[in-house]
Tab-separated table of C-alpha atoms in Angstrom:
chain	number	residue	atom	x	y	z
D	63	MET	CA	-105.791	-29.243	58.611
D	64	SER	CA	-105.311	-32.511	60.953
D	65	ASP	CA	-109.185	-31.554	61.835
D	66	TYR	CA	-110.504	-32.193	58.301
D	67	PRO	CA	-112.395	-33.801	57.586
D	68	PRO	CA	-114.252	-33.100	60.852
D	69	GLU	CA	-115.956	-35.661	63.117
D	70	ILE	CA	-119.849	-35.985	62.500
D	71	SER	CA	-122.704	-36.902	64.846
D	72	PRO	CA	-124.678	-39.799	63.821
D	73	SER	CA	-127.855	-37.688	62.734
D	74	GLU	CA	-125.125	-35.642	60.538
D	75	GLY	CA	-124.440	-38.857	58.878
D	76	GLU	CA	-127.683	-39.339	58.297
D	77	ARG	CA	-128.167	-35.688	57.060
D	78	LEU	CA	-125.367	-36.310	54.258
D	79	THR	CA	-126.423	-39.787	53.210
D	80	GLU	CA	-129.721	-38.373	52.454
D	81	VAL	CA	-128.540	-35.487	50.528
D	82	ILE	CA	-125.827	-37.245	48.667
D	83	LYS	CA	-128.057	-40.409	47.656
D	84	ASP	CA	-130.458	-38.018	46.106
D	85	TRP	CA	-128.213	-35.600	44.669
D	86	SER	CA	-126.169	-38.620	42.809
D	87	LEU	CA	-129.422	-39.958	41.858
D	88	ALA	CA	-130.955	-36.717	40.235
D	89	ASN	CA	-127.337	-35.998	38.611
D	90	GLY	CA	-126.276	-39.314	37.109
D	91	LEU	CA	-123.572	-40.236	39.768
D	92	THR	CA	-124.625	-43.537	39.539
D	93	VAL	CA	-124.233	-47.364	38.251
D	94	ARG	CA	-126.525	-50.193	37.447
D	95	PRO	CA	-126.803	-51.872	40.642
D	96	PRO	CA	-124.810	-54.564	41.295
D	97	PRO	CA	-125.936	-58.213	42.020
D	98	ALA	CA	-125.217	-58.062	45.781
D	99	ILE	CA	-128.138	-55.354	45.917
D	100	ILE	CA	-130.334	-56.420	43.181
D	101	ALA	CA	-130.131	-59.886	41.548
D	102	ALA	CA	-130.364	-59.432	37.439
D	103	GLU	CA	-133.884	-61.177	37.621
D	104	GLY	CA	-135.162	-58.324	40.072
D	105	ASP	CA	-134.533	-55.864	37.241
D	106	PRO	CA	-134.980	-57.506	33.875
D	107	ALA	CA	-135.636	-54.411	31.989
D	108	GLY	CA	-132.746	-52.743	33.384
D	109	ILE	CA	-134.355	-50.002	34.614
D	110	LEU	CA	-132.386	-49.316	38.021
D	111	ALA	CA	-129.668	-47.376	39.073
D	112	THR	CA	-128.086	-47.028	42.285
D	113	PRO	CA	-125.351	-44.065	44.046
D	114	VAL	CA	-122.098	-44.811	43.336
D	115	PRO	CA	-119.836	-45.060	46.153
D	116	VAL	CA	-118.484	-41.827	47.069
D	117	THR	CA	-116.779	-40.014	49.971
D	118	LEU	CA	-118.909	-37.657	52.293
D	119	PHE	CA	-116.100	-35.107	51.891
D	120	PRO	CA	-113.292	-33.928	49.254
D	121	SER	CA	-110.053	-35.542	50.651
D	122	PRO	CA	-106.762	-33.357	51.489
D	123	PHE	CA	-104.610	-33.734	48.625
D	124	PRO	CA	-101.088	-31.941	48.527
D	125	ARG	CA	-101.501	-29.135	46.106
D	126	VAL	CA	-97.518	-29.410	44.938
D	127	CYS	CA	-98.249	-32.928	44.027
D	128	PHE	CA	-101.415	-32.086	42.364
D	129	ASN	CA	-99.996	-29.557	40.135
D	130	GLN	CA	-96.840	-31.661	39.475
D	131	ALA	CA	-99.186	-33.929	38.240
D	132	THR	CA	-101.242	-32.065	35.829
D	133	SER	CA	-98.287	-29.944	34.639
D	134	VAL	CA	-96.459	-33.282	33.367
D	135	GLN	CA	-99.883	-34.776	31.815
D	136	LYS	CA	-99.281	-33.463	28.005
D	137	ALA	CA	-95.356	-34.399	28.331
D	138	TYR	CA	-96.765	-37.931	29.062
D	139	ASN	CA	-99.216	-37.448	26.154
D	140	GLU	CA	-96.418	-36.793	23.490
D	141	LEU	CA	-94.204	-39.583	25.030
D	142	TYR	CA	-96.888	-42.394	24.551
D	143	ALA	CA	-97.926	-40.987	21.063
D	144	SER	CA	-94.427	-41.214	20.267
D	145	ILE	CA	-93.976	-44.834	21.642
D	146	SER	CA	-97.034	-45.784	19.779
D	147	GLN	CA	-95.386	-44.880	16.631
D	148	ASP	CA	-91.942	-47.068	17.528
D	149	GLU	CA	-92.738	-50.421	16.046
D	150	ASP	CA	-89.660	-51.991	16.468
D	151	PHE	CA	-89.540	-50.745	20.126
D	152	LEU	CA	-93.251	-52.281	20.683
D	153	ALA	CA	-92.293	-55.693	18.782
D	154	HIS	CA	-89.424	-56.040	21.453
D	155	VAL	CA	-92.124	-55.490	24.186
D	156	VAL	CA	-94.455	-58.235	22.814
D	157	LYS	CA	-91.319	-60.732	22.062
D	158	GLU	CA	-90.354	-60.261	25.691
D	159	ILE	CA	-93.929	-60.894	27.171
D	160	GLY	CA	-95.346	-63.021	24.478
D	161	ASP	CA	-94.329	-66.720	25.279
D	162	SER	CA	-96.319	-66.361	28.581
D	163	ASP	CA	-98.861	-63.955	27.471
D	164	ASP	CA	-101.023	-65.212	24.859
D	165	PHE	CA	-103.231	-62.256	24.788
D	166	ILE	CA	-100.604	-59.717	23.592
D	167	THR	CA	-99.341	-61.803	21.062
D	168	GLU	CA	-102.716	-62.037	19.304
D	169	LEU	CA	-103.405	-58.239	19.658
D	170	TRP	CA	-99.764	-58.085	17.654
D	171	LYS	CA	-101.084	-60.435	15.078
D	172	VAL	CA	-103.799	-58.024	14.309
D	173	HIS	CA	-101.267	-55.438	13.523
D	174	LEU	CA	-99.252	-57.291	11.471
D	175	ARG	CA	-101.831	-58.304	9.389
D	176	VAL	CA	-103.279	-55.055	8.805
D	177	LYS	CA	-99.573	-54.101	8.360
D	178	GLU	CA	-99.155	-56.411	5.488
D	179	GLU	CA	-102.121	-55.144	3.477
D	180	GLY	CA	-101.402	-51.461	4.461
D	181	TYR	CA	-103.263	-49.239	6.867
D	182	VAL	CA	-105.684	-46.804	5.576
D	183	GLN	CA	-106.080	-44.449	8.802
D	184	HIS	CA	-102.767	-43.120	9.944
D	185	LYS	CA	-104.456	-40.720	12.433
D	186	SER	CA	-104.816	-42.024	16.289
D	187	LEU	CA	-106.839	-40.561	19.111
D	188	GLY	CA	-105.493	-41.396	22.721
D	189	LEU	CA	-107.858	-40.453	25.895
D	190	PHE	CA	-105.318	-41.029	28.437
D	191	ARG	CA	-105.165	-41.550	32.300
D	192	SER	CA	-101.890	-41.631	34.368
D	193	ASP	CA	-102.830	-42.855	37.810
D	194	TYR	CA	-100.447	-41.677	41.000
D	195	MET	CA	-100.493	-41.909	44.663
D	196	VAL	CA	-98.440	-39.463	47.011
D	197	HIS	CA	-95.282	-41.036	48.528
D	198	GLN	CA	-94.079	-39.667	51.759
D	199	ASP	CA	-91.356	-42.466	53.245
D	200	GLY	CA	-90.218	-41.354	57.040
D	201	THR	CA	-87.478	-39.843	56.305
D	202	GLY	CA	-89.263	-36.457	57.079
D	203	SER	CA	-89.147	-35.344	53.147
D	204	GLY	CA	-92.067	-33.642	51.527
D	205	PRO	CA	-94.785	-35.403	49.568
D	206	GLN	CA	-93.958	-36.322	45.952
D	207	ILE	CA	-96.143	-37.715	43.069
D	208	LYS	CA	-95.164	-41.272	41.864
D	209	GLN	CA	-96.810	-42.934	39.048
D	210	VAL	CA	-99.195	-46.081	39.341
D	211	GLU	CA	-99.414	-46.864	35.954
D	212	PHE	CA	-100.538	-45.355	32.617
D	213	ASN	CA	-103.748	-46.414	30.816
D	214	THR	CA	-104.005	-46.474	27.143
D	215	ILE	CA	-107.451	-48.056	26.486
D	216	ALA	CA	-110.937	-47.316	28.228
D	217	SER	CA	-109.780	-45.077	30.849
D	218	SER	CA	-112.714	-44.754	32.407
D	219	PHE	CA	-114.467	-42.511	35.319
D	220	GLY	CA	-114.301	-39.332	33.599
D	221	GLY	CA	-118.124	-38.317	33.379
D	222	LEU	CA	-118.480	-39.917	37.057
D	223	SER	CA	-115.532	-37.604	38.354
D	224	PHE	CA	-117.009	-34.549	36.833
D	225	GLN	CA	-120.164	-35.102	38.878
D	226	THR	CA	-118.322	-35.898	41.791
D	227	SER	CA	-116.742	-32.515	41.820
D	228	LEU	CA	-119.767	-30.869	41.225
D	229	LEU	CA	-121.544	-32.931	44.146
D	230	HIS	CA	-118.420	-31.815	46.440
D	231	LYS	CA	-118.972	-28.223	45.499
D	232	TYR	CA	-122.918	-28.381	46.200
D	233	LEU	CA	-122.174	-29.717	49.536
D	234	SER	CA	-119.764	-26.813	50.216
D	235	SER	CA	-122.257	-24.547	49.343
D	236	THR	CA	-125.262	-25.870	51.232
D	237	GLU	CA	-124.488	-28.889	53.741
D	238	TYR	CA	-120.854	-28.225	55.266
D	239	ARG	CA	-121.961	-25.103	56.961
D	240	LEU	CA	-124.519	-26.534	58.605
D	241	LEU	CA	-122.392	-29.157	60.535
D	242	GLU	CA	-121.580	-28.647	64.138
D	243	ASN	CA	-117.971	-28.644	63.139
D	244	ILE	CA	-118.565	-26.023	60.590
D	245	ILE	CA	-116.701	-26.352	57.249
D	246	LYS	CA	-116.682	-22.841	55.548
D	247	LYS	CA	-116.716	-22.418	51.831
D	248	GLU	CA	-113.703	-20.473	51.633
D	249	SER	CA	-111.727	-22.830	53.579
D	250	LEU	CA	-111.917	-25.570	50.933
D	251	GLN	CA	-109.545	-25.261	47.880
D	252	LEU	CA	-111.792	-27.391	45.328
D	253	PRO	CA	-109.839	-27.263	41.934
D	254	GLU	CA	-111.899	-27.096	38.597
D	255	ASN	CA	-112.396	-30.396	36.773
D	256	GLU	CA	-113.168	-30.728	33.026
D	257	SER	CA	-112.697	-34.652	32.872
D	258	ALA	CA	-116.006	-34.973	31.135
D	259	PRO	CA	-116.147	-31.822	28.670
D	260	GLY	CA	-112.345	-32.268	28.187
D	261	LEU	CA	-112.541	-36.197	27.277
D	262	ALA	CA	-115.470	-35.039	24.785
D	263	ARG	CA	-113.540	-32.606	23.316
D	264	GLY	CA	-110.920	-35.132	22.445
D	265	ILE	CA	-113.414	-37.320	20.811
D	266	GLN	CA	-114.774	-34.364	18.977
D	267	HIS	CA	-111.009	-33.132	17.553
D	268	ALA	CA	-110.554	-36.660	16.405
D	269	PHE	CA	-114.428	-36.627	14.508
D	270	THR	CA	-113.431	-33.318	12.835
D	271	ALA	CA	-109.943	-34.524	12.008
D	272	TYR	CA	-111.203	-37.553	10.189
D	273	GLY	CA	-112.573	-35.269	7.464
D	274	PRO	CA	-115.629	-35.069	5.381
D	275	SER	CA	-117.479	-38.211	4.679
D	276	SER	CA	-116.624	-39.512	1.355
D	277	THR	CA	-119.235	-42.176	1.318
D	278	GLY	CA	-122.496	-39.908	1.210
D	279	HIS	CA	-123.332	-41.294	4.758
D	280	GLN	CA	-123.498	-39.131	7.922
D	281	LYS	CA	-120.535	-39.603	10.237
D	282	CYS	CA	-120.839	-41.008	13.693
D	283	VAL	CA	-119.073	-41.858	16.604
D	284	ILE	CA	-119.019	-45.740	18.129
D	285	PHE	CA	-118.587	-46.568	21.927
D	286	LEU	CA	-117.483	-50.179	21.722
D	287	VAL	CA	-118.936	-51.660	24.975
D	288	GLN	CA	-119.331	-54.557	26.730
D	289	GLY	CA	-122.394	-56.397	27.197
D	290	GLY	CA	-124.322	-55.883	30.460
D	291	GLU	CA	-122.110	-52.773	31.556
D	292	ARG	CA	-122.725	-51.651	34.901
D	293	ASN	CA	-120.764	-48.569	34.316
D	294	ILE	CA	-123.019	-47.014	31.750
D	295	PHE	CA	-123.577	-43.535	33.190
D	296	ASP	CA	-119.879	-42.659	33.165
D	297	GLN	CA	-119.752	-43.327	29.569
D	298	ARG	CA	-123.313	-41.783	28.648
D	299	HIS	CA	-122.213	-38.558	30.548
D	300	LEU	CA	-119.581	-38.237	27.671
D	301	GLU	CA	-122.008	-39.063	25.013
D	302	TYR	CA	-124.175	-36.157	26.716
D	303	GLU	CA	-121.062	-33.592	26.491
D	304	LEU	CA	-120.496	-34.593	22.680
D	305	GLN	CA	-124.051	-33.851	22.095
D	306	LYS	CA	-123.632	-30.443	23.527
D	307	SER	CA	-121.320	-29.481	20.881
D	308	GLN	CA	-122.836	-26.132	19.126
D	309	GLU	CA	-120.734	-26.522	16.111
D	310	GLN	CA	-121.634	-30.063	14.936
D	311	SER	CA	-124.268	-32.738	15.839
D	312	ILE	CA	-122.253	-35.703	16.636
D	313	PRO	CA	-124.295	-39.257	16.365
D	314	VAL	CA	-123.023	-41.312	19.363
D	315	PHE	CA	-124.196	-45.279	19.289
D	316	ARG	CA	-123.110	-47.773	21.502
D	317	LEU	CA	-122.272	-51.056	19.860
D	318	PRO	CA	-121.594	-54.066	21.841
D	319	PHE	CA	-118.098	-55.695	21.273
D	320	SER	CA	-119.528	-58.935	20.466
D	321	GLU	CA	-121.751	-57.654	17.591
D	322	ILE	CA	-119.203	-55.428	15.710
D	323	LEU	CA	-119.102	-58.147	12.402
D	324	GLN	CA	-123.016	-58.181	13.044
D	325	HIS	CA	-123.764	-54.468	12.617
D	326	THR	CA	-120.743	-53.012	10.465
D	327	THR	CA	-119.388	-53.643	7.255
D	328	LEU	CA	-116.164	-51.951	5.157
D	329	ALA	CA	-117.052	-50.146	2.003
D	330	GLU	CA	-115.802	-51.486	-1.187
D	331	GLY	CA	-112.879	-49.996	-2.635
D	332	PRO	CA	-109.474	-49.408	-1.336
D	333	GLU	CA	-110.320	-47.044	1.515
D	334	ARG	CA	-112.011	-49.349	3.834
D	335	GLN	CA	-114.756	-46.934	5.235
D	336	LEU	CA	-116.187	-48.369	8.158
D	337	LEU	CA	-120.185	-48.192	7.813
D	338	TYR	CA	-122.567	-49.236	10.868
D	339	ARG	CA	-126.021	-49.803	10.338
D	340	PRO	CA	-127.842	-49.445	14.077
D	341	PRO	CA	-130.044	-52.459	14.552
D	342	GLN	CA	-133.215	-50.134	15.869
D	343	LEU	CA	-132.406	-48.064	12.746
D	344	PRO	CA	-132.239	-50.679	9.796
D	345	SER	CA	-132.698	-48.019	7.054
D	346	HIS	CA	-129.948	-45.639	7.996
D	347	THR	CA	-126.208	-46.314	7.686
D	348	PHE	CA	-123.662	-44.165	9.061
D	349	GLU	CA	-119.848	-43.754	8.216
D	350	VAL	CA	-118.161	-44.062	11.569
D	351	ALA	CA	-115.206	-41.504	11.942
D	352	VAL	CA	-114.133	-42.392	15.341
D	353	VAL	CA	-114.204	-46.098	17.621
D	354	TYR	CA	-113.863	-45.104	21.188
D	355	PHE	CA	-113.278	-48.615	22.856
D	356	ARG	CA	-114.733	-48.808	26.312
D	357	SER	CA	-114.086	-52.904	25.729
D	358	GLY	CA	-111.518	-55.239	24.027
D	359	TYR	CA	-108.940	-54.206	27.044
D	360	GLY	CA	-108.783	-57.997	28.218
D	361	PRO	CA	-109.097	-61.481	27.275
D	362	ALA	CA	-112.586	-61.936	28.215
D	363	ASP	CA	-113.746	-59.575	25.254
D	364	TYR	CA	-111.942	-62.227	22.865
D	365	PRO	CA	-113.642	-65.784	23.618
D	366	ASP	CA	-113.236	-66.923	19.968
D	367	GLN	CA	-111.496	-66.270	17.010
D	368	SER	CA	-114.659	-64.225	15.578
D	369	ALA	CA	-113.709	-61.770	18.126
D	370	TRP	CA	-110.277	-61.195	16.674
D	371	GLU	CA	-111.687	-61.095	13.551
D	372	ALA	CA	-113.906	-58.243	14.771
D	373	ARG	CA	-110.875	-56.416	16.173
D	374	TYR	CA	-108.890	-57.179	12.789
D	375	HIS	CA	-112.052	-55.707	10.900
D	376	LEU	CA	-111.868	-52.329	12.912
D	377	GLU	CA	-108.248	-52.134	12.866
D	378	ARG	CA	-107.624	-52.219	8.922
D	379	SER	CA	-110.657	-49.608	8.621
D	380	ALA	CA	-110.617	-46.047	7.824
D	381	ALA	CA	-112.191	-45.051	11.398
D	382	ILE	CA	-109.952	-43.287	13.680
D	383	LYS	CA	-109.224	-45.702	16.700
D	384	CYS	CA	-109.200	-44.907	20.111
D	385	PRO	CA	-106.927	-47.008	20.771
D	386	THR	CA	-104.933	-48.690	17.800
D	387	VAL	CA	-103.280	-52.036	18.715
D	388	LEU	CA	-100.111	-50.156	18.668
D	389	THR	CA	-101.344	-47.528	21.370
D	390	GLN	CA	-103.171	-50.709	23.272
D	391	VAL	CA	-99.382	-52.479	23.375
D	392	ALA	CA	-97.841	-49.245	24.259
D	393	GLY	CA	-100.194	-49.360	27.727
D	394	THR	CA	-98.558	-52.587	28.714
D	395	LYS	CA	-96.577	-52.571	32.002
D	396	LYS	CA	-93.734	-54.041	30.515
D	397	VAL	CA	-93.237	-50.640	28.883
D	398	GLN	CA	-93.897	-48.472	31.820
D	399	GLN	CA	-91.311	-50.667	33.395
D	400	VAL	CA	-89.025	-50.330	30.646
D	401	LEU	CA	-89.191	-46.392	30.972
D	402	ALA	CA	-88.866	-46.499	35.080
D	403	THR	CA	-86.391	-49.046	35.694
D	404	PRO	CA	-83.361	-47.505	37.385
D	405	GLU	CA	-80.796	-46.449	34.878
D	406	THR	CA	-77.487	-48.303	34.721
D	407	PRO	CA	-74.463	-48.212	32.783
D	408	SER	CA	-75.371	-51.452	31.246
D	409	ASN	CA	-79.121	-50.018	31.341
D	410	PRO	CA	-79.535	-46.684	29.904
D	411	SER	CA	-82.856	-44.817	29.907
D	412	ILE	CA	-84.980	-44.900	26.502
D	413	LEU	CA	-86.844	-41.852	27.382
D	414	PRO	CA	-84.214	-39.680	25.020
D	415	ARG	CA	-85.277	-42.017	22.147
D	416	TYR	CA	-88.654	-39.996	22.290
D	417	ILE	CA	-88.673	-36.694	23.892
D	418	SER	CA	-85.278	-34.408	23.537
D	419	SER	CA	-82.867	-35.082	26.421
D	420	ASP	CA	-82.145	-31.304	26.847
D	421	SER	CA	-86.086	-30.912	27.705
D	422	ALA	CA	-87.404	-30.170	30.788
D	423	SER	CA	-89.835	-32.541	30.153
D	424	VAL	CA	-87.544	-35.482	30.522
D	425	SER	CA	-87.030	-34.849	34.291
D	426	ASP	CA	-90.465	-33.708	35.159
D	427	LEU	CA	-91.389	-37.441	33.543
D	428	VAL	CA	-88.452	-39.196	35.706
D	429	ASN	CA	-89.567	-37.260	38.755
D	430	THR	CA	-92.936	-38.947	38.619
D	431	PHE	CA	-91.451	-42.814	38.226
D	432	THR	CA	-91.384	-45.337	41.139
D	433	ASN	CA	-88.768	-48.063	40.852
D	434	ILE	CA	-89.959	-51.128	38.618
D	435	TYR	CA	-88.094	-54.168	37.618
D	436	PRO	CA	-88.426	-56.948	34.856
D	437	LEU	CA	-88.718	-60.550	35.870
D	438	ASP	CA	-86.689	-61.563	33.074
D	439	GLU	CA	-82.923	-62.774	33.329
D	440	THR	CA	-81.077	-59.395	32.480
D	441	GLU	CA	-79.390	-57.750	35.577
D	442	SER	CA	-82.142	-55.948	36.399
D	443	GLY	CA	-84.639	-59.043	36.176
D	444	LEU	CA	-82.099	-61.479	38.480
D	445	LYS	CA	-81.995	-58.615	40.757
D	446	ALA	CA	-86.129	-58.290	41.179
D	447	ARG	CA	-86.470	-62.186	41.118
D	448	LYS	CA	-84.404	-62.315	44.303
D	449	ILE	CA	-86.457	-59.823	46.114
D	450	ALA	CA	-89.699	-61.305	44.731
D	451	ILE	CA	-89.400	-64.699	46.338
D	452	ASP	CA	-87.654	-63.498	49.520
D	453	PRO	CA	-90.408	-63.837	52.156
D	454	GLU	CA	-89.375	-60.445	53.821
D	455	LEU	CA	-88.156	-58.399	50.847
D	456	CYS	CA	-91.080	-58.951	49.067
D	457	LYS	CA	-93.485	-57.119	51.597
D	458	GLY	CA	-92.354	-53.863	49.915
D	459	TYR	CA	-93.690	-54.555	46.392
D	460	VAL	CA	-96.360	-55.478	44.100
D	461	LEU	CA	-96.425	-57.925	41.268
D	462	LYS	CA	-98.220	-56.907	38.416
D	463	PRO	CA	-99.573	-58.584	34.935
D	464	GLN	CA	-99.932	-56.808	31.662
D	465	ARG	CA	-103.720	-56.844	32.369
D	466	GLU	CA	-106.272	-53.612	32.624
D	467	GLY	CA	-108.954	-53.486	35.325
D	468	GLY	CA	-108.974	-53.923	39.003
D	469	GLY	CA	-108.222	-56.934	40.879
D	470	ASN	CA	-105.201	-58.522	38.771
D	471	ASN	CA	-102.356	-57.486	41.095
D	472	ILE	CA	-100.531	-59.643	43.714
D	473	TYR	CA	-99.263	-57.850	46.845
D	474	ARG	CA	-96.742	-58.211	49.492
D	475	SER	CA	-96.564	-61.804	51.312
D	476	SER	CA	-98.656	-63.338	48.321
D	477	ILE	CA	-95.769	-62.742	45.830
D	478	PRO	CA	-93.392	-66.065	46.698
D	479	PRO	CA	-96.358	-68.413	46.786
D	480	PHE	CA	-97.761	-66.926	43.214
D	481	LEU	CA	-94.444	-67.352	41.465
D	482	LYS	CA	-94.354	-70.604	42.605
D	483	SER	CA	-97.782	-71.673	41.744
D	484	ILE	CA	-96.966	-70.843	37.727
D	485	PRO	CA	-94.004	-71.810	35.317
D	486	GLU	CA	-90.896	-69.675	35.758
D	487	SER	CA	-91.157	-69.107	32.035
D	488	HIS	CA	-94.105	-67.055	32.658
D	489	TRP	CA	-92.405	-64.757	34.901
D	490	PRO	CA	-91.310	-62.261	32.248
D	491	SER	CA	-94.747	-61.261	31.512
D	492	TYR	CA	-95.069	-60.005	35.086
D	493	ILE	CA	-93.363	-56.680	36.636
D	494	LEU	CA	-92.052	-55.969	40.289
D	495	MET	CA	-93.069	-52.393	41.355
D	496	GLU	CA	-92.133	-50.909	44.726
D	497	LEU	CA	-95.274	-50.118	47.072
D	498	ILE	CA	-95.501	-46.456	47.224
D	499	THR	CA	-96.124	-45.165	50.700
D	500	PRO	CA	-99.000	-42.594	51.130
D	501	PRO	CA	-99.324	-40.278	54.144
D	502	PRO	CA	-102.401	-41.111	56.584
D	503	VAL	CA	-105.621	-39.632	55.405
D	504	LYS	CA	-108.660	-40.164	57.093
D	505	ASN	CA	-112.466	-40.048	55.240
D	506	THR	CA	-115.971	-41.211	55.547
D	507	ILE	CA	-117.026	-43.690	52.366
D	508	LEU	CA	-120.959	-43.806	51.653
D	509	ARG	CA	-121.430	-47.167	49.646
D	510	ASN	CA	-124.845	-48.863	49.390
D	511	GLY	CA	-126.490	-46.437	52.034
D	512	LYS	CA	-123.962	-47.340	54.668
D	513	LEU	CA	-121.115	-45.263	56.055
D	514	GLU	CA	-117.633	-46.255	56.744
D	515	HIS	CA	-115.184	-44.234	58.457
D	516	GLY	CA	-111.677	-44.586	58.945
D	517	GLY	CA	-108.239	-44.089	57.337
D	518	VAL	CA	-108.241	-43.951	53.140
D	519	ILE	CA	-105.601	-44.130	50.522
D	520	CYS	CA	-106.344	-42.024	47.568
D	521	GLU	CA	-105.141	-42.511	44.213
D	522	LEU	CA	-105.133	-39.262	41.727
D	523	GLY	CA	-105.788	-40.064	37.788
D	524	ILE	CA	-105.030	-37.070	35.250
D	525	TYR	CA	-106.715	-37.456	31.686
D	526	GLY	CA	-105.190	-36.153	28.755
D	527	THR	CA	-106.133	-36.511	25.162
D	528	CYS	CA	-103.893	-36.254	22.159
D	529	ILE	CA	-104.176	-37.006	18.498
D	530	TRP	CA	-101.072	-37.563	16.125
D	531	ASP	CA	-100.320	-38.785	12.726
D	532	GLN	CA	-98.481	-42.146	12.553
D	533	GLN	CA	-97.182	-41.599	9.259
D	534	SER	CA	-96.127	-37.682	9.519
D	535	LYS	CA	-95.281	-38.132	13.182
D	536	ASN	CA	-96.970	-35.009	13.992
D	537	ILE	CA	-99.162	-34.433	17.243
D	538	LEU	CA	-102.361	-32.688	15.959
D	539	HIS	CA	-103.736	-32.125	19.426
D	540	ASN	CA	-102.519	-32.584	23.005
D	541	GLU	CA	-104.385	-31.332	26.300
D	542	GLN	CA	-104.643	-32.104	29.773
D	543	ALA	CA	-108.139	-33.001	30.532
D	544	GLY	CA	-109.300	-32.894	34.182
D	545	TYR	CA	-108.678	-35.450	36.860
D	546	LEU	CA	-109.994	-38.396	38.936
D	547	LEU	CA	-109.972	-39.107	42.575
D	548	ARG	CA	-110.498	-42.700	43.602
D	549	THR	CA	-110.264	-43.518	47.474
D	550	LYS	CA	-110.402	-46.620	49.137
D	551	GLY	CA	-110.177	-47.946	52.609
D	552	ASP	CA	-106.267	-48.147	53.735
D	553	GLN	CA	-106.949	-52.034	54.488
D	554	SER	CA	-107.845	-52.672	50.455
D	555	GLU	CA	-105.196	-53.311	48.300
D	556	GLU	CA	-107.403	-52.905	45.013
D	557	GLY	CA	-108.793	-49.430	44.375
D	558	GLY	CA	-111.449	-50.414	41.379
D	559	VAL	CA	-114.624	-48.221	41.874
D	560	ALA	CA	-116.551	-50.688	39.415
D	561	ALA	CA	-115.384	-53.863	40.818
D	562	GLY	CA	-116.392	-52.702	44.038
D	563	PHE	CA	-113.154	-51.948	45.919
D	564	GLY	CA	-112.803	-48.250	45.788
D	565	CYS	CA	-115.003	-45.218	46.062
D	566	MET	CA	-115.334	-41.768	43.874
D	567	ASP	CA	-113.773	-38.406	45.583
D	568	SER	CA	-112.454	-35.083	44.885
D	569	CYS	CA	-109.485	-33.216	45.702
D	570	ASN	CA	-109.379	-30.412	48.770
D	571	LEU	CA	-105.849	-28.998	47.921
D	572	VAL	CA	-103.519	-28.416	50.834
């Protein structure tokens, strides 16, 4: 499909811009406007929304790679559920990076405090997202899917991705057939995408797994959010999907991370049920069944000791957490590196520790790994250090900290000067990852009402939902839950949509 997406005339671009803007606003494919568009004082009541940056056409994506990524997701869910139960391994990870990463150290202290008094909730909910890019080297071999990272906390864009797939399906039925270079609906292979309903089902299963209220209060779900959240509609779509449940009404409340201690308490007695009193409804008290973190993933959410006390308060409660501290630590880049560092006699794979070595899942997982190295003083780490400080060799790599969220990575020639700017004792808190080489793709991005034509790079995210019991080790629920496609101009290193780097997209399988 070298002629796809087609060239469009200026007037066709204007028409598609108008249709997409209105569809996006009508269907909640939106964010709160960034300060670059409207200053905060221009919208004091928070009533404005603006369309999310989006591609005019679903980007071509290799079917074999899409199928590979979706088929391995349940194995990834099981793997990370198992890692979350391996406290000894996670303690070793924290020790390796702890001296140079105060945030991970403080997180671990929360776990140790709760462990000392005893956990009252052994069930955990994971709403995961495994991110990939298509790798195609110059040897003429076929496209392969390679993992960029695995997200265990605040795996976002499920709501907006669901809407983006619907937008492109709408355009395939209406606008594309009117173009001079016509696109027939039957020529597009647009996969079903259940990202918003799928993630909501995961929360719903956890809500049920919590069991009946034992305090006499109605149960609820809390979305733990950041103040001034611009990506609010992505979160709202999951909330609205939960309300569609025919089986039971699930009250959902948004609670800023900074207000946890203000509006929640623990019930008296050994069960430590988490009770929530909505500030706008002071006569109501709810028993919290599930806490879904859309915040708490980085140091900015913990400006003082009271924020850490708030996290401890939640962790020791009976609510099912998404994620627990253990699951959040399992999502650090160091864990990804330990899994993916090439196997040697002195560095055997740890995968058999979590998944039966004769299982097909092991090879399926390994096939998605790209080479990742530590920057410690092991054999692999010393090799990686030589690469990272070499002005030529470093050009094939990206340096990543343990942080979630866009904008934290160091690319190519920026790596040596960056490492020289920090103490060498801090190097082990970073991982060095081989850059993935995606095939050339072109598309047009609509951003803030303006069209950007050119080469793009696509990143596929596959969602998974998983519930497991830390005590019995049983997996109670395990599903693949839809997908996300984020696209950025091929000159941009970062791909965060909310951070302003990338845009929403969907797949046209080829």
